[in-house]
Coordinates of C-alpha atoms in Angstrom, one line a residue:
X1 CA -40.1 20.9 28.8
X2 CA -40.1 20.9 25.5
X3 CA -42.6 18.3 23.6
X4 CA -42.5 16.9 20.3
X5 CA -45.1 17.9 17.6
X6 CA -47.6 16.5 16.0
X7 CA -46.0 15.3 13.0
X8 CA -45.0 11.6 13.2
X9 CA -40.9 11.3 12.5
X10 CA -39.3 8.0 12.1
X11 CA -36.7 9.0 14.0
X12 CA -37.0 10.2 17.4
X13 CA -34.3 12.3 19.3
X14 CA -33.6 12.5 22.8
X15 CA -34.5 14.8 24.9
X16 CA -31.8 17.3 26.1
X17 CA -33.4 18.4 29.7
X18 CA -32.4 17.5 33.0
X19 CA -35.2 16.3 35.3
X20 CA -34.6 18.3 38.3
X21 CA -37.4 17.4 40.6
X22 CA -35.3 14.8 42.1
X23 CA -32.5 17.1 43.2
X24 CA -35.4 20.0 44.4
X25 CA -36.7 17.0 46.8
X26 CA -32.8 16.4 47.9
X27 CA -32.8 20.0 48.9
X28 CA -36.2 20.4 50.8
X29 CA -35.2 17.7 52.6
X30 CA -31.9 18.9 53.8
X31 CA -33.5 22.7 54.3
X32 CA -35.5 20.9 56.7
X33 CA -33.0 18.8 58.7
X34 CA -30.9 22.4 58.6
X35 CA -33.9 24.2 60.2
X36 CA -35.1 21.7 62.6
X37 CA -30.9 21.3 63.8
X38 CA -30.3 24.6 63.9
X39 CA -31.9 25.5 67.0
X40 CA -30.3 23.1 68.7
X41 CA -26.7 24.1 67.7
X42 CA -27.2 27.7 69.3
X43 CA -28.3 26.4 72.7
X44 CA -26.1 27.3 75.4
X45 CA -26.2 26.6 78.5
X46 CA -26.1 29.5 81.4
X47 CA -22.5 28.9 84.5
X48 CA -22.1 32.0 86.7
X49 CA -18.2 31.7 86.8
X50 CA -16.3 33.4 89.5
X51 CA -14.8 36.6 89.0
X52 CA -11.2 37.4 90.2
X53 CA -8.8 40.3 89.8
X54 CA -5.3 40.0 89.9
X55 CA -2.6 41.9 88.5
X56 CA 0.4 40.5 86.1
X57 CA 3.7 41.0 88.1
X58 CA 6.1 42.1 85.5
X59 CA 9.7 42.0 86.9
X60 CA 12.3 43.2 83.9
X61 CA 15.2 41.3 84.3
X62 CA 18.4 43.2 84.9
X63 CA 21.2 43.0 82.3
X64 CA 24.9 42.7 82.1
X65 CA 26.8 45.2 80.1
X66 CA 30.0 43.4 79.0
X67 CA 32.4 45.1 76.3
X68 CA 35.4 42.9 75.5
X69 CA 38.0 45.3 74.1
X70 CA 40.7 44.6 71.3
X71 CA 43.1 43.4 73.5
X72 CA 41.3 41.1 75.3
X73 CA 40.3 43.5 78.3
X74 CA 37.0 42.6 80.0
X75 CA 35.0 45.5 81.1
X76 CA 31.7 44.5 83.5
X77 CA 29.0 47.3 83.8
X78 CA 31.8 49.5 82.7
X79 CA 34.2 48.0 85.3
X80 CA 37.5 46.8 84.1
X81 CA 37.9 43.3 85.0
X82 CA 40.1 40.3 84.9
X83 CA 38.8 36.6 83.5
X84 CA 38.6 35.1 87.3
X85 CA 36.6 37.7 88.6
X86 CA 34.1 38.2 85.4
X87 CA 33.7 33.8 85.9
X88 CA 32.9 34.9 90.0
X89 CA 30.1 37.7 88.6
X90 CA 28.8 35.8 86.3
X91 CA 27.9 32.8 89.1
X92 CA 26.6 35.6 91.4
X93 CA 24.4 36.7 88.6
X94 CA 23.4 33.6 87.7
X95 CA 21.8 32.6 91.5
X96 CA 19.5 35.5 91.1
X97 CA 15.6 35.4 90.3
X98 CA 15.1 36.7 87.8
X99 CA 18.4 35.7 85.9
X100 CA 19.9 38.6 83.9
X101 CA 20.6 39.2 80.7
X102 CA 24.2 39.3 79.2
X103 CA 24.5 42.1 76.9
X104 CA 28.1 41.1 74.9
X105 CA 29.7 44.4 73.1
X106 CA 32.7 43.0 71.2
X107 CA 35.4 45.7 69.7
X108 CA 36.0 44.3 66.1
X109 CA 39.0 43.6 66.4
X110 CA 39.1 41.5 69.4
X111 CA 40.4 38.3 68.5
X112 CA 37.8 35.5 68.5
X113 CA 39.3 33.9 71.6
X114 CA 38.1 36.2 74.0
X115 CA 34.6 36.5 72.6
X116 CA 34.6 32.1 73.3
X117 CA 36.2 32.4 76.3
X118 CA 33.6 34.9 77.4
X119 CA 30.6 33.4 75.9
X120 CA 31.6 29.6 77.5
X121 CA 32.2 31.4 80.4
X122 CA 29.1 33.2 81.2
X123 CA 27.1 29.6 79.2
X124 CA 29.3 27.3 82.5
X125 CA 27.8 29.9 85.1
X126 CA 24.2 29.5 84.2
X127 CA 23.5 32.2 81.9
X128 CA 20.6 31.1 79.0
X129 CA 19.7 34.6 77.6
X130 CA 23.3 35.7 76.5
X131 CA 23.3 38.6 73.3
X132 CA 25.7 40.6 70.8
X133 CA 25.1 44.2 70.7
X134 CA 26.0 45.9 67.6
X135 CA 26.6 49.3 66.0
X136 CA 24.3 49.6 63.1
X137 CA 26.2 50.0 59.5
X138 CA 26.1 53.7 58.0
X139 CA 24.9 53.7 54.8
X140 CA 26.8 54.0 52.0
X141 CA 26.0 56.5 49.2
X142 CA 27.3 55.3 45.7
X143 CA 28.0 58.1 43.5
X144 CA 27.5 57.6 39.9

């Protein structure tokens, strides 16, 4: 800390330090509630739990090819089909544990009505997990 000199001013100025012995005794003081707690926060206490083995039964659900041709042709598992019997296959599938997938394969140029009357088909039957396959697009090189 700086002190003022001997020489008698008639102006004093004030003094630009912080006293910092107050916030030292802030921080002992919480050093020591941190010590004395700290002990206490890593007590554990000791339960000899029972040990069990068991094994995860993975069943993969089976799956439903369906490819729905330009024309409107319904193939099942690569089974031509009509729309009454696909409706019957699909209820059959749908009773089963657990319940298949339905793996749709549209031709692009299958109108749009067989691809709905397919998918509200197969949704009135029971089946939740119901997917388009695709073919993935080639790239295309642009020449300059």
């Amino acid at each position: 800390m700086a002190f003022g000199g001997f020489e008698n001013k008639h102006g004093r100025t004030p003094m630009a330090e912080m006293n910092m012995v107050p916030l030292i005794d802030v921080m002992l003081v919480l050093l020591v509630i941190f010590i004395v707690t700290a002990p206490l926060l890593s007590h554990s206490v000791r339960i000899e739990l029972p040990q069990a083995s068991s094994k995860s039964i993975e069943t993969t659900p089976a799956k439903i090819d369906l490819a729905i041709q330009s024309d409107g042709e319904l193939l099942y598992n690569g089974n031509a089909v009509d729309r009454n019997t696909a409706q019957a296959l699909f209820m059959e599938a749908a009773r089963k544990n657990p319940m298949p997938e339905v793996h749709i394969y549209a031709d692009r140029h299958a109108d749009y009505q067989y691809v709905a009357q397919t998918l509200s088909d197969a949704s009135r039957a029971g089946l939740t997990t119901i997917g388009f396959i695709t073919r993935p697009q080639e790239k295309q090189t642009i020449s300059p």
